[in-house]
Amino acid sequence: MKPVGKPGRTGELMPVEVALARLLALAAAAPIRDTETLPVAACEGRVLAQDLVSTLDLPPWPNSAMDGYALHLADWTGEPLPVSQRIFAGQAPEELARGTCARIFTGAPVPAGADCVEMQENAQVQADGRVVFTQSLRVQQNIRPQGQETTVGEVVLAAGTRLGPIEQGLAASLGCATLEVIRRVHVAVLSTGDELIEPGQPLGPGQIYNSNRVLLCSWLTRLGCEVLDAGILPDDLPATRQRLVELGDVDLILSTGGVSVGEADFLGIALREEGELALWKLAIKPGKPLTCGHYRGVPVIGLPGNPASTLVTFALLARPYLLRRQGVQAVEPLTFQVPAGFVWAKPGNRREYLRGRLEQGRAVIYKNQSSGVLRSAAWAEGLVEVREGSTLAQGDEVGFIPLSEVLG
Ligand code: AMP
Ligand code: MG
């Protein structure tokens, strides 16, 4: 495992892109290589382990793009053509008899000898059953040629592609019943803090319900990870040590909380006893403190505990890390530039990820942007990125990262 990078000079905040680059480098140095073969239908959210190479041409034979008539263009002189066969999708046609046309339907193979399909709207069937065409015709019109989409031997999906409904459909179109994917990443999720209790229990004085646990467990499951839910760690060193030992073999320990300045950081102490842990002060809001290191050789990422901070740092840092561990190259969410529908008067020294929405094409933000307020994110459709040091007037461009980009 490579050493964890040090933050910049004392007092300096680490830019988001520096933190991301470091995490991605750590991920690339600890790739998960084990694979499993799954039915295509079970591959949602998983990462392809090997290039998917086509073993067939797609379409496998020329087929009709229209309901209409197939003909040999040179046979059309303006004289009506008799219909010599009817070809439905799924049938194997006979060679087209010269001087005739074939009734043909969408997706049906174009018969040998035909080089043109005319749609039925431009054809007139006479009383004697023969057909005339009312528009001028071109060779190859309305024919989807063999191999138009894909030819044998082409790499259709590269190793490292994340699989979703579209990729699964594409693999199926090529006849794949199974795919080889990277095995699930095993992630232990730890919540820290004496104030936390689980929903379902009555709330005692000074207590709050643990929201990060279910937030992260659910999110990780969506990302195709196998979650080891390690529960709440009390603010107590022996108990923390014990729980860490019990975690067993995982690919990542992901914790929340316990990284605020001045806090008795029992998790950090216990982790450092058998590993290495750096505290990064990030130029990100909500967020800022993040720990990164390893414990007994297992990578560790510690996210800040406030739920909106957990959300933002997971979305922008931990999620890309987890994807890169599986060999995914495109790990960063798409960011759209949209006009701001709000004013930002005070430039900050951290990059803000405001929970916002699009209204009439403009980004608007939730009224309360406190890092403790998860409702802001439930209201939001995306994260509105305001760069450090910048102010905004109405209509100025801001980055907008749809939450849908990061949630899956
Ligand atoms: P900490 O980093 O432990 O100081 O936590 C920062 C804030 O986040 C405190 O207000 C904590 O009570 C809160 N917090 C920490 N962990 C959780 C959690 N799992 N669920 C909800 N709030 C949390
Ligand atoms: Mg705490």
Coordinates of N, CA, C and O in Angstrom, one line a residue, residues 108-171:
A108 N -37.8 -7.8 -40.6 CA -37.7 -9.1 -41.4 C -36.4 -9.0 -42.3 O -36.1 -7.9 -42.7
P109 N -35.8 -10.2 -42.5 CA -34.6 -10.2 -43.4 C -35.0 -9.8 -44.8 O -36.1 -10.2 -45.3
V110 N -34.2 -9.0 -45.4 CA -34.4 -8.6 -46.8 C -33.9 -9.7 -47.7 O -32.8 -10.3 -47.5
P111 N -34.7 -10.2 -48.6 CA -34.3 -11.4 -49.4 C -33.2 -11.1 -50.3 O -33.0 -10.0 -50.7
A112 N -32.4 -12.1 -50.5 CA -31.3 -12.0 -51.5 C -32.0 -11.6 -52.8 O -33.1 -12.0 -53.2
G113 N -31.3 -10.7 -53.5 CA -31.8 -10.2 -54.8 C -32.5 -8.9 -54.7 O -32.8 -8.2 -55.7
A114 N -32.9 -8.5 -53.4 CA -33.6 -7.2 -53.2 C -32.5 -6.2 -52.8 O -31.6 -6.5 -52.0
D115 N -32.7 -5.0 -53.2 CA -31.7 -3.9 -52.8 C -32.4 -2.6 -52.4 O -31.8 -1.6 -52.3
C116 N -33.7 -2.7 -52.2 CA -34.5 -1.5 -51.9 C -35.7 -1.9 -51.1 O -36.3 -3.0 -51.5
V117 N -36.1 -1.1 -50.1 CA -37.4 -1.3 -49.5 C -38.2 0.0 -49.6 O -37.6 1.0 -49.2
E118 N -39.4 -0.1 -50.0 CA -40.2 1.1 -50.0 C -41.3 0.9 -49.0 O -41.9 -0.1 -48.8
M119 N -41.6 2.0 -48.2 CA -42.6 1.9 -47.2 C -44.0 1.8 -47.8 O -44.2 2.3 -48.9
Q120 N -44.8 1.2 -47.0 CA -46.2 0.9 -47.6 C -47.0 2.1 -47.9 O -47.8 2.1 -48.8
E121 N -46.7 3.2 -47.2 CA -47.4 4.5 -47.4 C -47.1 5.0 -48.8 O -48.0 5.8 -49.3
N122 N -46.0 4.6 -49.4 CA -45.7 5.1 -50.8 C -45.9 4.0 -51.8 O -45.3 4.1 -52.9
A123 N -46.7 3.0 -51.5 CA -47.0 2.0 -52.4 C -48.6 1.9 -52.6 O -49.3 2.1 -51.6
Q124 N -49.0 1.5 -53.8 CA -50.4 1.3 -54.0 C -50.6 -0.1 -54.6 O -49.9 -0.5 -55.5
V125 N -51.5 -0.8 -53.9 CA -51.8 -2.1 -54.3 C -53.0 -2.0 -55.3 O -54.1 -1.5 -54.9
Q126 N -52.8 -2.5 -56.5 CA -53.9 -2.5 -57.5 C -54.9 -3.6 -57.2 O -54.7 -4.5 -56.4
A127 N -56.0 -3.5 -57.9 CA -57.1 -4.5 -57.8 C -56.5 -5.9 -58.0 O -56.9 -6.9 -57.4
D128 N -55.6 -6.1 -59.0 CA -55.0 -7.4 -59.3 C -53.9 -7.8 -58.4 O -53.3 -8.8 -58.6
G129 N -53.7 -7.0 -57.3 CA -52.7 -7.4 -56.3 C -51.3 -6.9 -56.6 O -50.4 -7.0 -55.8
R130 N -51.1 -6.4 -57.8 CA -49.7 -5.9 -58.1 C -49.6 -4.5 -57.5 O -50.5 -3.8 -57.2
V131 N -48.3 -4.1 -57.4 CA -48.0 -2.9 -56.6 C -47.3 -1.9 -57.5 O -46.4 -2.2 -58.3
V132 N -47.7 -0.6 -57.3 CA -46.9 0.5 -57.9 C -46.4 1.4 -56.8 O -47.0 1.5 -55.7
F133 N -45.3 2.0 -57.1 CA -44.6 2.9 -56.1 C -44.8 4.4 -56.6 O -44.6 4.7 -57.8
T134 N -45.2 5.2 -55.6 CA -45.6 6.6 -56.0 C -44.4 7.6 -55.9 O -44.5 8.7 -56.4
Q135 N -43.3 7.2 -55.3 CA -42.2 8.1 -55.1 C -41.0 7.6 -55.8 O -40.9 6.3 -56.0
S136 N -40.0 8.4 -55.9 CA -38.7 7.9 -56.5 C -38.0 7.0 -55.5 O -38.1 7.3 -54.3
L137 N -37.3 6.1 -56.0 CA -36.6 5.1 -55.1 C -35.1 5.2 -55.2 O -34.6 5.5 -56.2
R138 N -34.4 4.8 -54.1 CA -33.0 4.8 -54.1 C -32.5 3.4 -53.7 O -33.1 2.7 -52.9
V139 N -31.3 3.0 -54.2 CA -30.7 1.7 -53.8 C -30.4 1.8 -52.3 O -30.0 2.8 -51.8
Q140 N -30.7 0.7 -51.6 CA -30.5 0.5 -50.2 C -31.4 1.3 -49.2 O -31.2 1.2 -48.0
Q141 N -32.4 2.0 -49.8 CA -33.2 2.7 -48.9 C -34.0 1.8 -48.0 O -34.4 0.7 -48.4
N142 N -34.2 2.2 -46.7 CA -34.9 1.5 -45.7 C -34.4 0.1 -45.5 O -35.1 -0.8 -45.0
I143 N -33.1 -0.1 -45.8 CA -32.5 -1.4 -45.5 C -31.4 -1.2 -44.4 O -30.5 -0.3 -44.6
R144 N -31.5 -1.9 -43.3 CA -30.4 -1.8 -42.3 C -29.4 -2.9 -42.7 O -29.6 -4.1 -42.6
P145 N -28.2 -2.4 -43.1 CA -27.2 -3.4 -43.6 C -26.7 -4.3 -42.5 O -26.6 -3.9 -41.4
Q146 N -26.3 -5.5 -42.9 CA -25.6 -6.4 -42.0 C -24.4 -5.7 -41.3 O -23.6 -5.0 -42.0
G147 N -24.2 -5.8 -40.0 CA -23.1 -5.3 -39.3 C -23.1 -3.7 -39.2 O -22.2 -3.1 -38.8
Q148 N -24.3 -3.2 -39.5 CA -24.4 -1.7 -39.4 C -24.0 -1.2 -38.0 O -23.4 -0.2 -37.8
E149 N -24.5 -1.9 -36.9 CA -24.2 -1.5 -35.6 C -22.9 -2.0 -35.1 O -22.1 -1.3 -34.5
T150 N -22.6 -3.3 -35.3 CA -21.4 -4.0 -34.8 C -21.0 -5.0 -35.8 O -21.8 -5.7 -36.4
T151 N -19.7 -5.2 -35.9 CA -19.2 -6.4 -36.7 C -18.4 -7.3 -35.8 O -17.9 -6.9 -34.7
V152 N -18.3 -8.5 -36.2 CA -17.5 -9.6 -35.5 C -16.2 -9.1 -35.1 O -15.5 -8.5 -35.9
G153 N -15.8 -9.3 -33.8 CA -14.4 -8.9 -33.4 C -14.3 -7.5 -32.8 O -13.3 -7.2 -32.2
E154 N -15.4 -6.7 -32.9 CA -15.3 -5.4 -32.3 C -15.4 -5.4 -30.8 O -16.2 -6.1 -30.3
V155 N -14.7 -4.5 -30.1 CA -14.9 -4.3 -28.7 C -16.1 -3.4 -28.5 O -16.1 -2.3 -28.9
V156 N -17.1 -4.0 -27.9 CA -18.4 -3.2 -27.8 C -18.4 -2.5 -26.4 O -18.9 -1.4 -26.3
L157 N -17.9 -3.2 -25.4 CA -17.8 -2.6 -24.1 C -16.4 -2.9 -23.5 O -16.0 -4.1 -23.6
A158 N -15.7 -1.9 -23.1 CA -14.4 -2.1 -22.6 C -14.4 -2.6 -21.1 O -15.3 -2.3 -20.4
A159 N -13.4 -3.4 -20.8 CA -13.2 -3.7 -19.4 C -13.2 -2.5 -18.6 O -12.7 -1.5 -19.0
G160 N -13.8 -2.5 -17.4 CA -13.9 -1.3 -16.6 C -15.2 -0.5 -16.8 O -15.4 0.5 -16.1
T161 N -16.0 -1.0 -17.7 CA -17.3 -0.3 -17.9 C -18.3 -0.7 -16.8 O -18.4 -1.9 -16.5
R162 N -19.0 0.3 -16.3 CA -20.0 -0.1 -15.3 C -21.3 -0.5 -16.1 O -21.7 0.2 -17.0
L163 N -21.9 -1.5 -15.6 CA -23.0 -2.1 -16.3 C -24.3 -1.6 -15.7 O -24.5 -1.6 -14.5
G164 N -25.2 -1.2 -16.6 CA -26.5 -0.8 -16.2 C -27.5 -1.4 -17.2 O -27.1 -2.1 -18.1
P165 N -28.7 -0.9 -17.1 CA -29.7 -1.5 -18.1 C -29.3 -1.4 -19.5 O -29.6 -2.4 -20.3
I166 N -28.7 -0.3 -19.9 CA -28.3 -0.2 -21.4 C -27.3 -1.2 -21.7 O -27.4 -1.9 -22.8
E167 N -26.2 -1.3 -20.9 CA -25.1 -2.2 -21.2 C -25.6 -3.7 -21.1 O -25.2 -4.5 -21.9
Q168 N -26.5 -3.9 -20.2 CA -27.1 -5.3 -20.1 C -27.9 -5.6 -21.4 O -27.7 -6.7 -21.9
G169 N -28.6 -4.7 -21.8 CA -29.4 -4.9 -23.0 C -28.5 -5.1 -24.2 O -28.7 -5.9 -25.1
L170 N -27.4 -4.3 -24.3 CA -26.5 -4.4 -25.4 C -25.8 -5.8 -25.4 O -25.7 -6.4 -26.4
A171 N -25.4 -6.2 -24.2 CA -24.8 -7.6 -24.1 C -25.8 -8.6 -24.5 O -25.4 -9.6 -25.3

